[in-house]
JSON list of C-alpha atoms in Angstrom, two decimals:
[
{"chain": "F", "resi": 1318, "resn": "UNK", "atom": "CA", "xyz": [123.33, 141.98, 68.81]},
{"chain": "F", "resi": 1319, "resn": "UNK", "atom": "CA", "xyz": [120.04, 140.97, 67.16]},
{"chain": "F", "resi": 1320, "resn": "UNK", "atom": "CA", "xyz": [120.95, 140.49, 64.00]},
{"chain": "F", "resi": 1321, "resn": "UNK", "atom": "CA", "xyz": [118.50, 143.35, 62.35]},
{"chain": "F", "resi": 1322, "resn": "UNK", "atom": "CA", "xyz": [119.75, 146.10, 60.44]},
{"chain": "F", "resi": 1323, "resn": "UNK", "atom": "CA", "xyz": [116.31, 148.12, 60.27]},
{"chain": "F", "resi": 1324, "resn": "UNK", "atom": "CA", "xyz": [115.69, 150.57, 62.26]},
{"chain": "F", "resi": 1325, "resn": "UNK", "atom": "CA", "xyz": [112.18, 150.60, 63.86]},
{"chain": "F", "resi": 1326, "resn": "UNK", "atom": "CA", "xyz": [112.34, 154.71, 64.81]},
{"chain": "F", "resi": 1327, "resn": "UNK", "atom": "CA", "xyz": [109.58, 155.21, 62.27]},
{"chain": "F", "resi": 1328, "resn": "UNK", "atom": "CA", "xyz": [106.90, 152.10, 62.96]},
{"chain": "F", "resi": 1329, "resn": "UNK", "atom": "CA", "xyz": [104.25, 152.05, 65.61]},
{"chain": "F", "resi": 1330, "resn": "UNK", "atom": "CA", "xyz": [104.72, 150.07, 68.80]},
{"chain": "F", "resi": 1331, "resn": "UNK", "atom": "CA", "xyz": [102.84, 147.16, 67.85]},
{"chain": "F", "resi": 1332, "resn": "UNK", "atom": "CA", "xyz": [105.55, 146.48, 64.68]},
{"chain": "F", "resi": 1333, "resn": "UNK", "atom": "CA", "xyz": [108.06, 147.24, 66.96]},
{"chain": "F", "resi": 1334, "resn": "UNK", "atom": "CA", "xyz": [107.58, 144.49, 69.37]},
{"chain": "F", "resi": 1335, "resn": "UNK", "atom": "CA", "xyz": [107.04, 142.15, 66.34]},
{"chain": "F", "resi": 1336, "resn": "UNK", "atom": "CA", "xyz": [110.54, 142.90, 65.06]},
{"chain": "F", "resi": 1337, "resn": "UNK", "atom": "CA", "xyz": [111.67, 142.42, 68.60]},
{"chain": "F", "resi": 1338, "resn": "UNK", "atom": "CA", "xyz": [109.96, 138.95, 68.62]},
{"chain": "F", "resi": 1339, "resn": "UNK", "atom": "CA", "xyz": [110.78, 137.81, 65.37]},
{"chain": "F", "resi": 1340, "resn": "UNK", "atom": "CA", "xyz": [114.80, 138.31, 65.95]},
{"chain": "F", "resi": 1341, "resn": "UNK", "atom": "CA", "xyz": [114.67, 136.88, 69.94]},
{"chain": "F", "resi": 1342, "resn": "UNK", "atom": "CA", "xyz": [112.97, 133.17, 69.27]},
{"chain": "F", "resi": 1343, "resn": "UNK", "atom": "CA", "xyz": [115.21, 131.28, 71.07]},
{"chain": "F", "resi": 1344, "resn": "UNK", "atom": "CA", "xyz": [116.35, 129.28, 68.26]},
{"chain": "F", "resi": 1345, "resn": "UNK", "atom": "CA", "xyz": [119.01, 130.85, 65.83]},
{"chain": "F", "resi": 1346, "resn": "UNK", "atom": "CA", "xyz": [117.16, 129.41, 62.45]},
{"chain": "F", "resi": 1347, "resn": "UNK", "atom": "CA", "xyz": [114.01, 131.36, 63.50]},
{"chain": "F", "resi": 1348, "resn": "UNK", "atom": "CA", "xyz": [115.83, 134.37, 64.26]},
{"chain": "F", "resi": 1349, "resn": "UNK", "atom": "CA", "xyz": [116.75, 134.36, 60.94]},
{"chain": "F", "resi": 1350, "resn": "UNK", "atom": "CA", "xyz": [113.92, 132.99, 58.90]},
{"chain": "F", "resi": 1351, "resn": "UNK", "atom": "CA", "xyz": [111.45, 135.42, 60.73]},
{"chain": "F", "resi": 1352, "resn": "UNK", "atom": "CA", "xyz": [114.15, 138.20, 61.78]},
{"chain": "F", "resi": 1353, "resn": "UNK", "atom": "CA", "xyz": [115.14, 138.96, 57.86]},
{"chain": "F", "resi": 1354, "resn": "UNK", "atom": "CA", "xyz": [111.45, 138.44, 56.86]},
{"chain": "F", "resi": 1355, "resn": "UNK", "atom": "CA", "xyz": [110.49, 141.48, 59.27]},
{"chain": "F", "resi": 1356, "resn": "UNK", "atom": "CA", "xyz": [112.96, 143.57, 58.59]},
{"chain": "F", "resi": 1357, "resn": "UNK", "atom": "CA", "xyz": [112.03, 143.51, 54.92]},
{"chain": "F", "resi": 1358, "resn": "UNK", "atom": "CA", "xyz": [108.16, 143.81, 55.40]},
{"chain": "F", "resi": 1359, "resn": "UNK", "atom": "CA", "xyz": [107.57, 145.12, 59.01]},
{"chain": "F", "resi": 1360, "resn": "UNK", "atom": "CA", "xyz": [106.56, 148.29, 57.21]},
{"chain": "F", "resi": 1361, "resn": "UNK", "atom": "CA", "xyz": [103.91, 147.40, 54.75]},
{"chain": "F", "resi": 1362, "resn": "UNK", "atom": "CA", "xyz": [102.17, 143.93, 56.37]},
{"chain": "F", "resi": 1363, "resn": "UNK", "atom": "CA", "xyz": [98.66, 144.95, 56.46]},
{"chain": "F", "resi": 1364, "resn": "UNK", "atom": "CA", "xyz": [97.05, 144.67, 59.66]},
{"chain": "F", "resi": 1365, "resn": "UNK", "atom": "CA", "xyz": [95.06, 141.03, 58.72]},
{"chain": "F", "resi": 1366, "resn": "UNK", "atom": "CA", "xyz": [98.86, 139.99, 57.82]},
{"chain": "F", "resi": 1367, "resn": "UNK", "atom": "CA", "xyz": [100.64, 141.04, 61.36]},
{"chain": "F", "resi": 1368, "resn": "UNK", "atom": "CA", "xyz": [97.44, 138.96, 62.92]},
{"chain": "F", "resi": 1369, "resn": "UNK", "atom": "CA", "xyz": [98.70, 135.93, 60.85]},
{"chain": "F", "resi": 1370, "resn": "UNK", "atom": "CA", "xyz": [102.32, 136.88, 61.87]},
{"chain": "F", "resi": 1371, "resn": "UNK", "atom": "CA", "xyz": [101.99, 136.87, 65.23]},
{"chain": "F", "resi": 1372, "resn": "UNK", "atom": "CA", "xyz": [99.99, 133.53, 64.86]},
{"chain": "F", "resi": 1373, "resn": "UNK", "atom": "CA", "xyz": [102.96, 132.14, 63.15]},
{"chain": "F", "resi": 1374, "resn": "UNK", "atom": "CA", "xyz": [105.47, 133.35, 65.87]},
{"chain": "F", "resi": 1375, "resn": "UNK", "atom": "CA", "xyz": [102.97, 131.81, 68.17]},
{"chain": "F", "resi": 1376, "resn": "UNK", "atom": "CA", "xyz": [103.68, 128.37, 66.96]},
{"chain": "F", "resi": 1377, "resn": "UNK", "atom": "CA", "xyz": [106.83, 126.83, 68.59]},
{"chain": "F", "resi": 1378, "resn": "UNK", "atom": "CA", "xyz": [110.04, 127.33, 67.01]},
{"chain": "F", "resi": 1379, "resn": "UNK", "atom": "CA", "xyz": [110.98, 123.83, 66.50]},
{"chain": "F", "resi": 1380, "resn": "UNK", "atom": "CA", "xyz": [108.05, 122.66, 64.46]},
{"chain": "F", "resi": 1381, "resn": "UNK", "atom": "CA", "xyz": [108.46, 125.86, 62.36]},
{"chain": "F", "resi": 1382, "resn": "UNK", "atom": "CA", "xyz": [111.67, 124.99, 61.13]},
{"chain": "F", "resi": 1383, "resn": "UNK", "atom": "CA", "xyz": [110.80, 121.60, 60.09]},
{"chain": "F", "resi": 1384, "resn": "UNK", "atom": "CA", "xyz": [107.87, 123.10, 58.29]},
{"chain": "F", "resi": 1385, "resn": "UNK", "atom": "CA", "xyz": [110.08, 125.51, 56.57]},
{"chain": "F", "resi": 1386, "resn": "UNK", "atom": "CA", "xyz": [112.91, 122.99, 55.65]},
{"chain": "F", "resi": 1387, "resn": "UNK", "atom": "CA", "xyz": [110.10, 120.34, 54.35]},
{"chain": "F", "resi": 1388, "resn": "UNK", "atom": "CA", "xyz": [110.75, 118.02, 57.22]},
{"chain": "F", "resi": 1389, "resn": "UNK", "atom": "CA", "xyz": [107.24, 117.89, 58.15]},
{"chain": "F", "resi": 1390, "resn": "UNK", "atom": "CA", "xyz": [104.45, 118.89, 56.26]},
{"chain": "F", "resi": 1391, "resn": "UNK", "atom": "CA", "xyz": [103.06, 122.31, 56.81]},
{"chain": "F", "resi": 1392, "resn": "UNK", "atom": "CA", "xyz": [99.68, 122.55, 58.75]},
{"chain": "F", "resi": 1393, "resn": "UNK", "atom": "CA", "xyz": [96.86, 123.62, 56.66]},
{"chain": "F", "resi": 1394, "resn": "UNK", "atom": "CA", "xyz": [96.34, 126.62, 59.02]},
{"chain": "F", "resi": 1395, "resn": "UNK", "atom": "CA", "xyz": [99.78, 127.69, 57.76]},
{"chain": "F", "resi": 1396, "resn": "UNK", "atom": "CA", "xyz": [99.08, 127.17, 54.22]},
{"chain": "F", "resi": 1397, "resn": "UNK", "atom": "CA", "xyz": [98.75, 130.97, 53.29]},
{"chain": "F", "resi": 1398, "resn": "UNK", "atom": "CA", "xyz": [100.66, 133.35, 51.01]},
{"chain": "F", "resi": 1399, "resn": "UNK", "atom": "CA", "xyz": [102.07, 134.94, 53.93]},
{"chain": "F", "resi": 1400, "resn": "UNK", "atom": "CA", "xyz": [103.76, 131.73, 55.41]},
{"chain": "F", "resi": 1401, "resn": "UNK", "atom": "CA", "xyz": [104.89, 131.18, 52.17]},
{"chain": "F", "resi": 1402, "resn": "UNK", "atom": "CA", "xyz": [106.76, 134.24, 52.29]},
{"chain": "F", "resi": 1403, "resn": "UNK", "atom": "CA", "xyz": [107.93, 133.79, 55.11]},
{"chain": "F", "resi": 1404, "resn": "UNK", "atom": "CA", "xyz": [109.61, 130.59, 53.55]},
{"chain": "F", "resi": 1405, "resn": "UNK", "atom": "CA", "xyz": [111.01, 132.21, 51.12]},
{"chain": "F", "resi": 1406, "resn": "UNK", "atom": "CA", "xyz": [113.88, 133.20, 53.63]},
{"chain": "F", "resi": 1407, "resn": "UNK", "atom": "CA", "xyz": [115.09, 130.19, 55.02]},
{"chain": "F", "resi": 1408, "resn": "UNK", "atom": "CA", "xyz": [118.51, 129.67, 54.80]},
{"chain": "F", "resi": 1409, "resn": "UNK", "atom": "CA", "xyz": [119.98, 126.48, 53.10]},
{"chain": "F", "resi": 1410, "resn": "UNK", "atom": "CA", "xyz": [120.59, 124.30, 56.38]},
{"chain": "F", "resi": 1411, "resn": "UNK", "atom": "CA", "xyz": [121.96, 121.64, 54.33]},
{"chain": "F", "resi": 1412, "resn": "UNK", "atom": "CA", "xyz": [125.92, 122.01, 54.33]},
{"chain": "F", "resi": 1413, "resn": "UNK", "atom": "CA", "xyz": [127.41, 123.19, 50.94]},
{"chain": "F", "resi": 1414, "resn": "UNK", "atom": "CA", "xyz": [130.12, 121.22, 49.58]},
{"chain": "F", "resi": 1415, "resn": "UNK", "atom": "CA", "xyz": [132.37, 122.59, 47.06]},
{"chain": "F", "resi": 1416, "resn": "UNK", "atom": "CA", "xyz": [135.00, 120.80, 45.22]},
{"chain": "F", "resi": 1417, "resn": "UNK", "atom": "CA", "xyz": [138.83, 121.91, 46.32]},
{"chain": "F", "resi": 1418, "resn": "UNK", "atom": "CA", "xyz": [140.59, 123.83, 44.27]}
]
């Protein structure tokens, strides 16, 4: 299972193996960070902005995440409106702790 619940029937090949990418990084935080990102805006990135996408996918998975989660600071290469976007969707990776009822 990939984790995607768009269909890519209607995009062209090259968004197709974008989506592919973007839910198969090898590291389950990416999968979701870029993996829900794509399935949201596959359809509509302009071609400029699936350049800069597959530039970001380019960069390795581990020093993406601590970009995202503010662990390191972000590259100014990666200081666009598009990364921050892609931000956007990180999941909280900090546990939640709720008081017991």
């Amino acid at each position: 299972m990939t984790g995607t619940t768009r269909s890519s029937a209607d995009i062209s090949p090259r968004r197709k193996r974008i989506l592919f990418r973007a839910w198969h990084r090898g590291i389950r935080e990416m999968d979701l960070i870029l993996g829900q990102f794509a399935d949201d805006h596959i359809a509509t990135l302009s071609e400029e902005e699936l350049d800069e996408l597959e530039r970001i996918m380019a960069e390795e998975d581990a020093d993406l995440v601590k970009y995202i989660t503010g662990e390191k600071p972000v590259p100014a290469v990666y200081q666009t409106p598009l990364f921050e976007r892609i931000a956007s969707y990180r999941p909280d990776f900090d546990p939640i702790l709720k008081p017991q009822s």
